[in-house]
Short mmCIF file of C-alpha atoms and ligand atoms in Angstrom, two decimals:
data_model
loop_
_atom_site.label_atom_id
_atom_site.label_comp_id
_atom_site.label_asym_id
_atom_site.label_seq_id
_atom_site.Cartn_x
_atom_site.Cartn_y
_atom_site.Cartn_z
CA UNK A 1 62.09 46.57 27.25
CA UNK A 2 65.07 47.38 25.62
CA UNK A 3 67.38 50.56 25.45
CA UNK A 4 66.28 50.31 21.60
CA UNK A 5 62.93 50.42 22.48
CA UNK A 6 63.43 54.42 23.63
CA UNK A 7 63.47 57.10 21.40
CA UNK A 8 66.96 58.55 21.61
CA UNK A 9 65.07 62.19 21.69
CA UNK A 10 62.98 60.68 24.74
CA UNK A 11 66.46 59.64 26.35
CA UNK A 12 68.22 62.95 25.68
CA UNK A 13 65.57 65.14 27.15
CA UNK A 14 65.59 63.03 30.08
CA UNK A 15 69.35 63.27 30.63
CA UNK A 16 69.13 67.08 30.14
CA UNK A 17 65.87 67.88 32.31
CA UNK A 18 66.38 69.74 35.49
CA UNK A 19 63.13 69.44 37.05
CA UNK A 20 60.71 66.20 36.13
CA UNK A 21 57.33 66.29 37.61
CA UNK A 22 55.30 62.83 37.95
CA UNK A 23 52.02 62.08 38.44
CA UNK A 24 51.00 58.42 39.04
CA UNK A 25 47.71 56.72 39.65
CA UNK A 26 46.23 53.57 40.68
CA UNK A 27 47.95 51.84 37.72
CA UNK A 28 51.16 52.00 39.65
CA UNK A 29 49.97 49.30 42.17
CA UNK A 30 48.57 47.44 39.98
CA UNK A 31 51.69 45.34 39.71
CA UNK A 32 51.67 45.15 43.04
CA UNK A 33 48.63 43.37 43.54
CA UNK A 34 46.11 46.45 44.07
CA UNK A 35 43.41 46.29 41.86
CA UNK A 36 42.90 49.62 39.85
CA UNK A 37 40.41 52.02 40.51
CA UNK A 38 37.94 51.24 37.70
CA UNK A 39 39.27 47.06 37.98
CA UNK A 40 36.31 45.25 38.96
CA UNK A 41 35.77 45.25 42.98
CA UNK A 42 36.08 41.90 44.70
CA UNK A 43 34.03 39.66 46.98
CA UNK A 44 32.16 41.54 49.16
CA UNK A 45 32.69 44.91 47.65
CA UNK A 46 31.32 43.27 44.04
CA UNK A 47 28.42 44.69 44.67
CA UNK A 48 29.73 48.35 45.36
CA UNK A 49 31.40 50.67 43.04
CA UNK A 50 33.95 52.87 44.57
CA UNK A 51 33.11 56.12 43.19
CA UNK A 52 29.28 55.16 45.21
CA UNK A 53 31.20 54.77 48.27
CA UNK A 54 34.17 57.57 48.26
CA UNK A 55 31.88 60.02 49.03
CA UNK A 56 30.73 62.46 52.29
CA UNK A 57 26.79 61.55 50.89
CA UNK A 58 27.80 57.60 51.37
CA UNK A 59 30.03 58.03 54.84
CA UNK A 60 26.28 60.13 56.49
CA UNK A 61 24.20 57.40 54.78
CA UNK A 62 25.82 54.15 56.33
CA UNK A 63 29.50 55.34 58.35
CA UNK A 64 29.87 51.78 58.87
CA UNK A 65 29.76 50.67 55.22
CA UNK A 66 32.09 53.02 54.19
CA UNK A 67 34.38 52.55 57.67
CA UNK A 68 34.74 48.36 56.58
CA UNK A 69 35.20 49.06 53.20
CA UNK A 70 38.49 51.12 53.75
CA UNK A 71 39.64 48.48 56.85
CA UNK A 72 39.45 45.89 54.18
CA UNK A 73 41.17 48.15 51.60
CA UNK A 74 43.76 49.13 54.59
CA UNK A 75 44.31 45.50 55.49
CA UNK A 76 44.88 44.18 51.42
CA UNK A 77 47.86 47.87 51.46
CA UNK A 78 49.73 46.36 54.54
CA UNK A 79 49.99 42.97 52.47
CA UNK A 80 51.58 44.52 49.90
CA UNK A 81 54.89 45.44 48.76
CA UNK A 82 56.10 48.16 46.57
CA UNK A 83 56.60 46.81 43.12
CA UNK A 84 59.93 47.80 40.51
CA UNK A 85 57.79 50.69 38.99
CA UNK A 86 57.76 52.33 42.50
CA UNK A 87 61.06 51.68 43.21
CA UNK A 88 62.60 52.80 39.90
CA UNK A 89 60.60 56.58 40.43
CA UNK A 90 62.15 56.24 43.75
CA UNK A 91 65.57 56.20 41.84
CA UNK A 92 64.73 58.57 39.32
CA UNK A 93 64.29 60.88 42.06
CA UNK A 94 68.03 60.54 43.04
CA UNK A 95 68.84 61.20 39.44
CA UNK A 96 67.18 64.44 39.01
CA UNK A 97 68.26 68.02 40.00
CA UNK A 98 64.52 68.96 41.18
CA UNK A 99 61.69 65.98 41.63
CA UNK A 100 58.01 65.95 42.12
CA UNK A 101 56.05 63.10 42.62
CA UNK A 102 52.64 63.71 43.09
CA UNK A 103 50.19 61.33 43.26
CA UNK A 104 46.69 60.25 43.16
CA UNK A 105 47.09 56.75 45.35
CA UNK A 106 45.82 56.52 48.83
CA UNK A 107 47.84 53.20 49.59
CA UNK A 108 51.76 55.27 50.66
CA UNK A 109 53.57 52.69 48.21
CA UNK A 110 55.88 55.26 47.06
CA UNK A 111 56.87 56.44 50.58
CA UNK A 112 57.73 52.74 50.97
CA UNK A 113 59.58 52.58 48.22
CA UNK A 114 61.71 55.23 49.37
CA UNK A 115 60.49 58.31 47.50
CA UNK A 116 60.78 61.23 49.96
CA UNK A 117 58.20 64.40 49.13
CA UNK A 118 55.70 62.60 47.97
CA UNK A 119 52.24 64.96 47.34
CA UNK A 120 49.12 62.94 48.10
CA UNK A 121 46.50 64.60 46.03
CA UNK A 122 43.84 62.12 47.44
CA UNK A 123 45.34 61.63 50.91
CA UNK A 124 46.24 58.37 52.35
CA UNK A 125 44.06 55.44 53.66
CA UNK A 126 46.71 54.47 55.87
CA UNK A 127 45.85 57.99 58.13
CA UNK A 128 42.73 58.23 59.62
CA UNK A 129 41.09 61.76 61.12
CA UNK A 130 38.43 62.98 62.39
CA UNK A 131 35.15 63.48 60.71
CA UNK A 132 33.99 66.56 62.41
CA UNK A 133 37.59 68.28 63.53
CA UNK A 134 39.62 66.67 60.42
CA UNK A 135 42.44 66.20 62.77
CA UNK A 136 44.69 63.20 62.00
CA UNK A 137 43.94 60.33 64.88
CA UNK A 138 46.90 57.63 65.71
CA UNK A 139 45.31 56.19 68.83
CA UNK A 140 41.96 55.41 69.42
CA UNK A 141 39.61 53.33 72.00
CA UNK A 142 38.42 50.18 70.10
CA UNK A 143 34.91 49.50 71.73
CA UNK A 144 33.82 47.47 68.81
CA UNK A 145 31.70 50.61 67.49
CA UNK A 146 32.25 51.21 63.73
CA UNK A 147 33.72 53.78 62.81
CA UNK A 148 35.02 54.28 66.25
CA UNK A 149 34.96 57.99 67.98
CA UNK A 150 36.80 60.74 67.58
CA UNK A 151 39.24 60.68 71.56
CA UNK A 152 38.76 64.11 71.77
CA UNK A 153 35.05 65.31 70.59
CA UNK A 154 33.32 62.11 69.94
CA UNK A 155 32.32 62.30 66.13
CA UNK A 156 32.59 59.09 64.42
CA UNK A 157 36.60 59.03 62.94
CA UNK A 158 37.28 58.05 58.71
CA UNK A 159 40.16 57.47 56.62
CA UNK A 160 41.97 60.71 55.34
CA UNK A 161 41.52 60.95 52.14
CA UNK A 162 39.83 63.07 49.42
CA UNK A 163 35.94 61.64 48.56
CA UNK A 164 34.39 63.02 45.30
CA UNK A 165 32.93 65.90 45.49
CA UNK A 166 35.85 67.38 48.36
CA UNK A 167 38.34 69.61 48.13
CA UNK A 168 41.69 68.48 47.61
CA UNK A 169 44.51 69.59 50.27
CA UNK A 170 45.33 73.27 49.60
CA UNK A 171 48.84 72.92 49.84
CA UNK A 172 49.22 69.71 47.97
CA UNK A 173 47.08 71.36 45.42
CA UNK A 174 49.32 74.37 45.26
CA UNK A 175 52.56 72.29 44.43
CA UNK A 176 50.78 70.06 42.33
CA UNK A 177 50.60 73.62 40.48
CA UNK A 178 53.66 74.72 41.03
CA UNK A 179 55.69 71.66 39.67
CA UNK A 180 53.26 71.80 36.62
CA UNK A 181 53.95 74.83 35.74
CA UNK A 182 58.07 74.76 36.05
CA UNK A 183 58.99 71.04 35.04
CA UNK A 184 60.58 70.58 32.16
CA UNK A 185 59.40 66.99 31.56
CA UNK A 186 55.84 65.88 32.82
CA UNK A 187 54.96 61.79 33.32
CA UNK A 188 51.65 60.56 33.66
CA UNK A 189 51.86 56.93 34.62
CA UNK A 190 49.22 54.19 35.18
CA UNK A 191 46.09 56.89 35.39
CA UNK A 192 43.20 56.82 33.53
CA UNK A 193 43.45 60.76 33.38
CA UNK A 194 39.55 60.75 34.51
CA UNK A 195 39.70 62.15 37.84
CA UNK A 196 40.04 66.21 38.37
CA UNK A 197 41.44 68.53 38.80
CA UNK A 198 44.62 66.31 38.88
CA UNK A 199 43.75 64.95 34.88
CA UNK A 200 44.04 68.70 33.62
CA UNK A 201 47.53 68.50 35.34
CA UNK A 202 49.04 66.53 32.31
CA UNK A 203 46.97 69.07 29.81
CA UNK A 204 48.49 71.89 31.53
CA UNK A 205 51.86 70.86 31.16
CA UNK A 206 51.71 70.31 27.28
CA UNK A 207 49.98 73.29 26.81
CA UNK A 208 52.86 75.41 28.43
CA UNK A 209 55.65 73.56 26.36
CA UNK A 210 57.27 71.21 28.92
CA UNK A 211 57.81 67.20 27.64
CA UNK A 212 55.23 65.12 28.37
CA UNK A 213 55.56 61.67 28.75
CA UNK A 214 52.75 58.91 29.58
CA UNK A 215 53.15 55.23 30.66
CA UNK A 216 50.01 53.11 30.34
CA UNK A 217 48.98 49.97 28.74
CA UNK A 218 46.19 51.82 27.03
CA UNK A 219 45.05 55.11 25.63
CA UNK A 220 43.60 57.92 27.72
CA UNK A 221 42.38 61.45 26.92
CA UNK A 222 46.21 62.38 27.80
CA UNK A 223 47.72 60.35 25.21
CA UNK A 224 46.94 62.69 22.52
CA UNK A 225 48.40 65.47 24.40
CA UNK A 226 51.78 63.75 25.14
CA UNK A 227 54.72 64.22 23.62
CA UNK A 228 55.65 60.72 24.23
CA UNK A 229 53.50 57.52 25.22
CA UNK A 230 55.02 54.24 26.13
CA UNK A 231 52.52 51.35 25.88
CA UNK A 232 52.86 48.79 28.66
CA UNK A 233 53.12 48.23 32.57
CA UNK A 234 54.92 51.12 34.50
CA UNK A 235 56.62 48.12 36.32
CA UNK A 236 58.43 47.00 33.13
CA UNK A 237 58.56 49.87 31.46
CA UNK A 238 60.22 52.39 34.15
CA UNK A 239 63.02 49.99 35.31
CA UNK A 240 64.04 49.91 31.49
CA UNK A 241 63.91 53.42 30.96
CA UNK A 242 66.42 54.12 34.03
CA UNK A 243 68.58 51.89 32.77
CA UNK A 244 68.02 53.55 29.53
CA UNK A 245 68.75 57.26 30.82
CA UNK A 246 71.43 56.40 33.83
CA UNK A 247 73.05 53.51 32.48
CA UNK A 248 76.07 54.14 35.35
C1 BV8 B 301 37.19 68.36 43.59
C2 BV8 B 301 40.59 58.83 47.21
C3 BV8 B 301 36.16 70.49 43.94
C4 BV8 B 301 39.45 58.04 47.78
C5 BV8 B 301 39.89 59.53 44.97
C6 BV8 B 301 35.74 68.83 36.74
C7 BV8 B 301 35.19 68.14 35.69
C8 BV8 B 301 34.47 66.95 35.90
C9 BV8 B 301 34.29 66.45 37.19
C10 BV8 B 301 34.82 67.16 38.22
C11 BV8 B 301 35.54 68.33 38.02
N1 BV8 B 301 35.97 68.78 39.23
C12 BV8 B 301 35.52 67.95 40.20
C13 BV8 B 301 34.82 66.95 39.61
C14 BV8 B 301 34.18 65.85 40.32
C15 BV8 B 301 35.17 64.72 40.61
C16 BV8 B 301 35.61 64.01 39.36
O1 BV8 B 301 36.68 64.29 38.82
N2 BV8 B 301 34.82 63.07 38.94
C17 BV8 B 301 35.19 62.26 37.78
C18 BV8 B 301 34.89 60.80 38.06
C19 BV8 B 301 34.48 62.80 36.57
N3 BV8 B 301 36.34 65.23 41.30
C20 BV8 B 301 36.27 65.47 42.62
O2 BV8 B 301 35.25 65.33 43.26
C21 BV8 B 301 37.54 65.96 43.31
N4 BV8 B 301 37.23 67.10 44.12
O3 BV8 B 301 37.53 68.61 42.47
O4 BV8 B 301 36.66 69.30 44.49
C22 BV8 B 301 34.83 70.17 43.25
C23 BV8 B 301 33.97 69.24 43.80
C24 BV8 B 301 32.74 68.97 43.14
C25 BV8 B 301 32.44 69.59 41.94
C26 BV8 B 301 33.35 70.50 41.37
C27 BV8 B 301 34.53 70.80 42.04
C28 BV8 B 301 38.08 64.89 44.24
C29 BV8 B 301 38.60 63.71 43.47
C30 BV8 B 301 39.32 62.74 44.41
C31 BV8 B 301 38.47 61.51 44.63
N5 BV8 B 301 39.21 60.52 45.45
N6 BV8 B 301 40.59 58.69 45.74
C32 BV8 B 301 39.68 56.56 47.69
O5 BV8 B 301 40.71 56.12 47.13
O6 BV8 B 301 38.83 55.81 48.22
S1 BV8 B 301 39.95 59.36 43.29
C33 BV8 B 301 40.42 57.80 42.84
O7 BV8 B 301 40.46 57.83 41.41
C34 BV8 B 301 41.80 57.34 43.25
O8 BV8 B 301 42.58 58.30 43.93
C35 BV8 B 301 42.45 57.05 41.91
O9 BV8 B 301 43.79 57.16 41.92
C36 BV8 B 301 41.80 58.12 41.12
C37 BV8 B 301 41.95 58.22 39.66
O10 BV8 B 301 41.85 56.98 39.12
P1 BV8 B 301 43.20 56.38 38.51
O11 BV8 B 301 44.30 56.52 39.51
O12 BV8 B 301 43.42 56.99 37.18
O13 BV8 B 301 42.82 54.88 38.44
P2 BV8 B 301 41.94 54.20 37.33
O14 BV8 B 301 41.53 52.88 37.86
O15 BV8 B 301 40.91 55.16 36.84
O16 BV8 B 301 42.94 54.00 36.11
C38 BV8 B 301 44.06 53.16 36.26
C39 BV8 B 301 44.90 53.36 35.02
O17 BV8 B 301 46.07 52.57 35.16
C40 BV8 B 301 44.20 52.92 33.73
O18 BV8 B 301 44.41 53.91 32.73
C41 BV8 B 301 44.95 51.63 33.35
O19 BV8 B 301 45.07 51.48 31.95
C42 BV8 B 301 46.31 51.88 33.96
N7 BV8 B 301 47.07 50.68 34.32
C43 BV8 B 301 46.61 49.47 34.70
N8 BV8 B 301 47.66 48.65 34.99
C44 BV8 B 301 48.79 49.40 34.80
C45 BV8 B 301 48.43 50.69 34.38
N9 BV8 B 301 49.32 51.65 34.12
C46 BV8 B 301 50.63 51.34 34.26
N10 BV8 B 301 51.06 50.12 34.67
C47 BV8 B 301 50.18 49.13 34.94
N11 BV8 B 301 50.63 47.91 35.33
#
Protein backbone atom coordinates (compact mmCIF):
# COMPACT_ATOMS: atom_id res chain seq x y z
CA UNK A 1 0.00 0.00 0.00
CA UNK A 2 0.72 3.36 -0.67
CA UNK A 3 1.12 6.61 1.50
CA UNK A 4 -2.04 7.66 -0.74
CA UNK A 5 -3.80 4.87 0.31
CA UNK A 6 -4.06 6.55 4.14
CA UNK A 7 -6.37 8.99 5.06
CA UNK A 8 -4.33 12.07 5.87
CA UNK A 9 -6.79 12.41 9.13
CA UNK A 10 -5.75 8.64 9.93
CA UNK A 11 -1.97 9.82 9.52
CA UNK A 12 -2.31 12.99 11.58
CA UNK A 13 -3.91 11.38 14.56
CA UNK A 14 -1.29 8.90 14.50
CA UNK A 15 1.56 11.42 14.49
CA UNK A 16 -0.19 13.33 17.34
CA UNK A 17 -1.29 10.27 19.67
CA UNK A 18 0.49 9.90 22.92
CA UNK A 19 -0.62 6.62 23.99
CA UNK A 20 -1.78 3.82 21.17
CA UNK A 21 -3.17 0.69 22.55
CA UNK A 22 -3.18 -2.59 20.20
CA UNK A 23 -4.85 -5.54 20.31
CA UNK A 24 -3.94 -8.32 17.83
CA UNK A 25 -5.22 -11.79 17.24
CA UNK A 26 -4.51 -14.88 15.46
CA UNK A 27 -4.67 -12.96 12.14
CA UNK A 28 -1.28 -11.57 12.93
CA UNK A 29 0.44 -14.99 12.32
CA UNK A 30 -1.31 -15.76 9.76
CA UNK A 31 1.36 -14.39 7.48
CA UNK A 32 3.57 -16.20 9.22
CA UNK A 33 2.40 -19.48 8.46
CA UNK A 34 -0.01 -20.08 11.61
CA UNK A 35 -3.24 -20.97 10.59
CA UNK A 36 -6.00 -18.71 12.24
CA UNK A 37 -8.08 -19.70 14.90
CA UNK A 38 -11.33 -20.40 13.01
CA UNK A 39 -8.84 -21.59 9.59
CA UNK A 40 -9.63 -25.07 9.08
CA UNK A 41 -7.39 -27.51 11.43
CA UNK A 42 -4.94 -29.75 9.64
CA UNK A 43 -4.11 -33.46 9.39
CA UNK A 44 -4.62 -35.01 12.40
CA UNK A 45 -6.36 -32.26 14.21
CA UNK A 46 -9.08 -32.17 11.03
CA UNK A 47 -11.15 -33.90 12.94
CA UNK A 48 -11.03 -31.57 16.12
CA UNK A 49 -12.17 -28.08 16.46
CA UNK A 50 -10.17 -25.99 18.77
CA UNK A 51 -12.73 -24.34 20.75
CA UNK A 52 -13.72 -28.57 21.64
CA UNK A 53 -10.29 -28.95 22.79
CA UNK A 54 -9.21 -25.48 24.65
CA UNK A 55 -11.10 -26.34 27.39
CA UNK A 56 -10.59 -27.67 31.38
CA UNK A 57 -13.89 -30.21 30.39
CA UNK A 58 -11.57 -31.62 27.31
CA UNK A 59 -7.94 -31.58 29.32
CA UNK A 60 -10.15 -34.11 32.47
CA UNK A 61 -11.75 -36.03 29.57
CA UNK A 62 -8.55 -37.21 27.58
CA UNK A 63 -5.13 -35.04 29.20
CA UNK A 64 -3.34 -36.73 26.54
CA UNK A 65 -5.40 -35.47 23.59
CA UNK A 66 -5.27 -32.17 24.59
CA UNK A 67 -1.29 -32.52 25.88
CA UNK A 68 -0.34 -33.71 21.80
CA UNK A 69 -2.45 -31.32 20.40
CA UNK A 70 -0.53 -28.27 21.93
CA UNK A 71 3.15 -30.28 21.38
CA UNK A 72 2.16 -30.28 17.79
CA UNK A 73 0.91 -26.65 17.93
CA UNK A 74 4.28 -25.87 20.06
CA UNK A 75 6.47 -27.66 17.55
CA UNK A 76 4.66 -25.79 14.10
CA UNK A 77 5.50 -21.93 16.71
CA UNK A 78 9.27 -22.89 16.97
CA UNK A 79 9.24 -23.25 13.01
CA UNK A 80 8.16 -20.06 12.60
CA UNK A 81 9.37 -16.68 12.24
CA UNK A 82 7.87 -13.40 13.05
CA UNK A 83 6.44 -11.92 9.93
CA UNK A 84 6.69 -7.73 8.80
CA UNK A 85 3.28 -7.11 10.59
CA UNK A 86 4.97 -8.14 13.91
CA UNK A 87 7.92 -6.46 13.33
CA UNK A 88 6.45 -3.13 12.16
CA UNK A 89 4.15 -3.03 15.80
CA UNK A 90 7.48 -3.77 17.19
CA UNK A 91 8.60 -0.37 15.61
CA UNK A 92 5.59 1.44 16.23
CA UNK A 93 6.28 0.83 19.71
CA UNK A 94 9.59 2.84 19.49
CA UNK A 95 7.60 5.58 17.87
CA UNK A 96 5.10 6.15 20.49
CA UNK A 97 5.28 8.12 23.81
CA UNK A 98 3.16 5.28 25.75
CA UNK A 99 2.52 1.61 23.97
CA UNK A 100 0.32 -1.29 24.72
CA UNK A 101 0.27 -4.30 22.96
CA UNK A 102 -1.97 -6.70 24.20
CA UNK A 103 -2.74 -9.67 22.68
CA UNK A 104 -4.83 -12.63 22.24
CA UNK A 105 -1.97 -15.14 20.57
CA UNK A 106 -0.51 -17.93 22.53
CA UNK A 107 2.48 -18.45 19.99
CA UNK A 108 5.15 -15.21 21.74
CA UNK A 109 5.68 -13.88 18.01
CA UNK A 110 5.66 -10.43 19.13
CA UNK A 111 8.22 -10.95 21.95
CA UNK A 112 10.30 -12.30 19.05
CA UNK A 113 9.84 -9.64 17.10
CA UNK A 114 11.15 -7.44 19.61
CA UNK A 115 8.07 -5.89 21.23
CA UNK A 116 8.88 -5.55 24.95
CA UNK A 117 5.51 -5.46 27.41
CA UNK A 118 3.65 -7.52 25.64
CA UNK A 119 0.09 -8.55 27.67
CA UNK A 120 -0.88 -12.13 26.89
CA UNK A 121 -4.57 -12.17 27.42
CA UNK A 122 -4.65 -15.98 26.57
CA UNK A 123 -1.21 -16.90 27.93
CA UNK A 124 1.43 -18.54 25.97
CA UNK A 125 1.77 -22.17 24.63
CA UNK A 126 5.34 -21.86 24.73
CA UNK A 127 5.03 -21.95 28.99
CA UNK A 128 3.78 -24.84 30.45
CA UNK A 129 2.44 -25.10 34.40
CA UNK A 130 1.03 -27.06 36.47
CA UNK A 131 -2.47 -28.32 36.38
CA UNK A 132 -3.19 -28.56 40.00
CA UNK A 133 -0.58 -25.72 41.54
CA UNK A 134 -0.67 -23.46 38.19
CA UNK A 135 2.94 -22.85 38.75
CA UNK A 136 4.99 -22.28 35.58
CA UNK A 137 7.31 -25.65 34.97
CA UNK A 138 10.77 -25.25 32.84
CA UNK A 139 12.19 -28.66 33.67
CA UNK A 140 10.54 -31.74 33.82
CA UNK A 141 11.31 -35.73 33.91
CA UNK A 142 10.31 -37.10 30.43
CA UNK A 143 9.20 -40.77 31.28
CA UNK A 144 7.24 -41.03 28.13
CA UNK A 145 3.88 -40.38 30.23
CA UNK A 146 1.62 -37.78 28.50
CA UNK A 147 1.18 -35.03 29.87
CA UNK A 148 4.12 -35.62 32.05
CA UNK A 149 3.95 -34.79 36.06
CA UNK A 150 4.03 -31.95 37.81
CA UNK A 151 8.29 -32.27 39.69
CA UNK A 152 6.95 -31.08 42.65
CA UNK A 153 3.24 -32.57 43.47
CA UNK A 154 2.72 -34.99 40.74
CA UNK A 155 -0.50 -33.67 38.87
CA UNK A 156 -0.35 -34.14 35.26
CA UNK A 157 1.46 -30.54 33.82
CA UNK A 158 -0.48 -28.36 30.53
CA UNK A 159 0.33 -25.51 28.48
CA UNK A 160 -0.34 -22.01 30.15
CA UNK A 161 -2.80 -20.59 28.60
CA UNK A 162 -6.43 -19.40 29.00
CA UNK A 163 -9.17 -22.42 27.89
CA UNK A 164 -12.80 -21.21 27.38
CA UNK A 165 -14.64 -20.99 30.02
CA UNK A 166 -11.29 -19.66 32.45
CA UNK A 167 -10.48 -16.69 33.79
CA UNK A 168 -8.15 -14.57 32.12
CA UNK A 169 -4.87 -13.38 34.15
CA UNK A 170 -5.97 -10.70 36.64
CA UNK A 171 -3.30 -8.47 36.02
CA UNK A 172 -3.16 -8.78 32.30
CA UNK A 173 -6.83 -8.22 32.49
CA UNK A 174 -6.42 -5.11 34.54
CA UNK A 175 -4.04 -3.35 31.94
CA UNK A 176 -5.87 -4.61 29.17
CA UNK A 177 -8.38 -2.10 31.04
CA UNK A 178 -6.30 0.34 31.83
CA UNK A 179 -4.76 1.02 28.30
CA UNK A 180 -8.45 0.91 27.01
CA UNK A 181 -9.57 3.29 28.88
CA UNK A 182 -6.52 6.05 28.44
CA UNK A 183 -5.29 5.45 24.72
CA UNK A 184 -5.91 7.85 22.50
CA UNK A 185 -5.91 5.60 19.40
CA UNK A 186 -7.15 1.87 19.70
CA UNK A 187 -6.06 -0.96 16.78
CA UNK A 188 -7.69 -4.08 16.42
CA UNK A 189 -5.71 -6.16 13.99
CA UNK A 190 -6.24 -9.64 12.44
CA UNK A 191 -9.15 -10.70 15.18
CA UNK A 192 -12.31 -11.85 14.47
CA UNK A 193 -13.55 -9.72 17.55
CA UNK A 194 -15.48 -13.09 18.72
CA UNK A 195 -13.71 -14.02 21.71
CA UNK A 196 -14.49 -12.11 25.28
CA UNK A 197 -14.03 -10.22 27.21
CA UNK A 198 -11.05 -9.04 25.02
CA UNK A 199 -13.79 -8.28 21.77
CA UNK A 200 -15.66 -5.64 24.05
CA UNK A 201 -12.09 -4.11 24.39
CA UNK A 202 -12.36 -2.43 20.87
CA UNK A 203 -16.24 -1.42 21.80
CA UNK A 204 -15.04 0.14 24.86
CA UNK A 205 -12.62 2.24 23.36
CA UNK A 206 -15.06 3.85 20.72
CA UNK A 207 -17.54 4.28 23.12
CA UNK A 208 -15.23 6.52 25.37
CA UNK A 209 -14.05 8.69 22.31
CA UNK A 210 -10.49 7.43 21.63
CA UNK A 211 -9.60 6.56 17.57
CA UNK A 212 -10.19 3.35 16.64
CA UNK A 213 -8.56 1.75 14.02
CA UNK A 214 -9.03 -2.00 12.63
CA UNK A 215 -6.82 -4.01 10.19
CA UNK A 216 -8.46 -7.12 8.71
CA UNK A 217 -9.15 -8.53 5.40
CA UNK A 218 -12.79 -8.76 6.31
CA UNK A 219 -15.57 -7.31 8.35
CA UNK A 220 -16.16 -8.07 12.01
CA UNK A 221 -18.69 -6.86 14.60
CA UNK A 222 -15.82 -4.12 15.33
CA UNK A 223 -15.77 -2.69 12.01
CA UNK A 224 -18.84 -0.76 12.49
CA UNK A 225 -17.56 0.65 15.61
CA UNK A 226 -14.19 1.87 14.18
CA UNK A 227 -13.31 4.98 13.29
CA UNK A 228 -11.11 3.67 10.66
CA UNK A 229 -10.87 0.10 8.92
CA UNK A 230 -8.13 -0.84 6.56
CA UNK A 231 -9.04 -3.88 4.41
CA UNK A 232 -6.15 -6.28 3.86
CA UNK A 233 -3.25 -8.35 5.59
CA UNK A 234 -1.74 -6.67 8.78
CA UNK A 235 1.61 -7.81 7.15
CA UNK A 236 1.16 -5.41 4.18
CA UNK A 237 -0.80 -3.11 5.55
CA UNK A 238 1.24 -2.09 8.89
CA UNK A 239 4.70 -1.82 7.21
CA UNK A 240 2.96 0.82 4.85
CA UNK A 241 1.36 2.67 7.42
CA UNK A 242 4.82 3.23 9.38
CA UNK A 243 6.23 4.36 6.56
CA UNK A 244 3.20 6.41 6.15
CA UNK A 245 3.28 8.04 9.79
CA UNK A 246 7.36 8.00 10.44
CA UNK A 247 8.56 8.48 7.10
CA UNK A 248 12.28 9.48 8.83
C1 LIG B 1 -13.78 -15.80 30.37
C2 LIG B 1 -5.92 -19.75 24.21
C3 LIG B 1 -14.98 -15.70 32.44
C4 LIG B 1 -6.06 -21.23 24.05
C5 LIG B 1 -8.08 -18.77 23.60
C6 LIG B 1 -19.37 -13.12 27.06
C7 LIG B 1 -20.19 -13.30 25.98
C8 LIG B 1 -20.15 -14.49 25.23
C9 LIG B 1 -19.27 -15.52 25.58
C10 LIG B 1 -18.48 -15.32 26.67
C11 LIG B 1 -18.51 -14.15 27.41
N1 LIG B 1 -17.59 -14.24 28.41
C12 LIG B 1 -16.99 -15.46 28.34
C13 LIG B 1 -17.51 -16.13 27.29
C14 LIG B 1 -17.12 -17.47 26.88
C15 LIG B 1 -15.87 -17.45 25.99
C16 LIG B 1 -16.14 -16.84 24.65
O1 LIG B 1 -15.86 -15.67 24.42
N2 LIG B 1 -16.64 -17.64 23.76
C17 LIG B 1 -16.86 -17.16 22.38
C18 LIG B 1 -16.40 -18.22 21.40
C19 LIG B 1 -18.32 -16.79 22.24
N3 LIG B 1 -14.80 -16.72 26.64
C20 LIG B 1 -14.07 -17.33 27.59
O2 LIG B 1 -14.31 -18.45 27.98
C21 LIG B 1 -12.92 -16.54 28.21
N4 LIG B 1 -12.99 -16.63 29.63
O3 LIG B 1 -14.36 -14.87 29.89
O4 LIG B 1 -13.88 -16.19 31.71
C22 LIG B 1 -16.23 -16.45 31.97
C23 LIG B 1 -16.15 -17.79 31.64
C24 LIG B 1 -17.33 -18.46 31.21
C25 LIG B 1 -18.52 -17.77 31.07
C26 LIG B 1 -18.57 -16.40 31.38
C27 LIG B 1 -17.43 -15.74 31.83
C28 LIG B 1 -11.59 -17.14 27.79
C29 LIG B 1 -11.34 -16.94 26.33
C30 LIG B 1 -9.91 -17.36 25.97
C31 LIG B 1 -9.94 -18.67 25.21
N5 LIG B 1 -8.56 -19.03 24.77
N6 LIG B 1 -6.82 -19.07 23.26
C32 LIG B 1 -5.46 -21.72 22.75
O5 LIG B 1 -4.98 -20.91 21.94
O6 LIG B 1 -5.46 -22.96 22.56
S1 LIG B 1 -9.06 -17.95 22.51
C33 LIG B 1 -8.51 -18.14 20.92
O7 LIG B 1 -9.43 -17.36 20.13
C34 LIG B 1 -7.15 -17.57 20.58
O8 LIG B 1 -6.50 -16.90 21.64
C35 LIG B 1 -7.48 -16.56 19.51
O9 LIG B 1 -6.58 -15.55 19.41
C36 LIG B 1 -8.79 -16.11 20.02
C37 LIG B 1 -9.67 -15.21 19.25
O10 LIG B 1 -9.66 -15.59 17.95
P1 LIG B 1 -8.94 -14.60 16.93
O11 LIG B 1 -7.58 -14.26 17.46
O12 LIG B 1 -9.85 -13.48 16.64
O13 LIG B 1 -8.74 -15.56 15.72
P2 LIG B 1 -9.83 -15.94 14.66
O14 LIG B 1 -9.32 -17.14 13.95
O15 LIG B 1 -11.17 -15.97 15.31
O16 LIG B 1 -9.86 -14.69 13.67
C38 LIG B 1 -8.72 -14.38 12.92
C39 LIG B 1 -9.02 -13.04 12.27
O17 LIG B 1 -7.86 -12.65 11.54
C40 LIG B 1 -10.18 -13.09 11.28
O18 LIG B 1 -11.01 -11.96 11.48
C41 LIG B 1 -9.47 -12.98 9.91
O19 LIG B 1 -10.26 -12.24 8.97
C42 LIG B 1 -8.24 -12.19 10.27
N7 LIG B 1 -7.08 -12.41 9.40
C43 LIG B 1 -6.74 -13.51 8.69
N8 LIG B 1 -5.56 -13.29 8.05
C44 LIG B 1 -5.17 -12.03 8.39
C45 LIG B 1 -6.12 -11.46 9.25
N9 LIG B 1 -5.99 -10.23 9.76
C46 LIG B 1 -4.90 -9.52 9.41
N10 LIG B 1 -3.94 -9.99 8.59
C47 LIG B 1 -4.04 -11.23 8.06
N11 LIG B 1 -3.06 -11.69 7.23
Amino acid sequence: MSMAEFSPDLISILRAAQHIAVLTGAGVSAESGIPTFRDAQVGLWAQYRPEDLATPEAFLRNPKLVWDWYAWRRGRVSQVQPNAGHYALAQMQQRVAQFSLLTQNVDGLHQRAGSVGVIELHGNITRVKCSREGIVIDRWEETGETPPRCPHCGAGLRPDVVWFGEMLPREALLAANAATNTCDVFFSIGTSSLVEPAASLGRVASHRGATVVEVNPTVTPLTTHATFSLQGPAGVILPALIKAVWPS
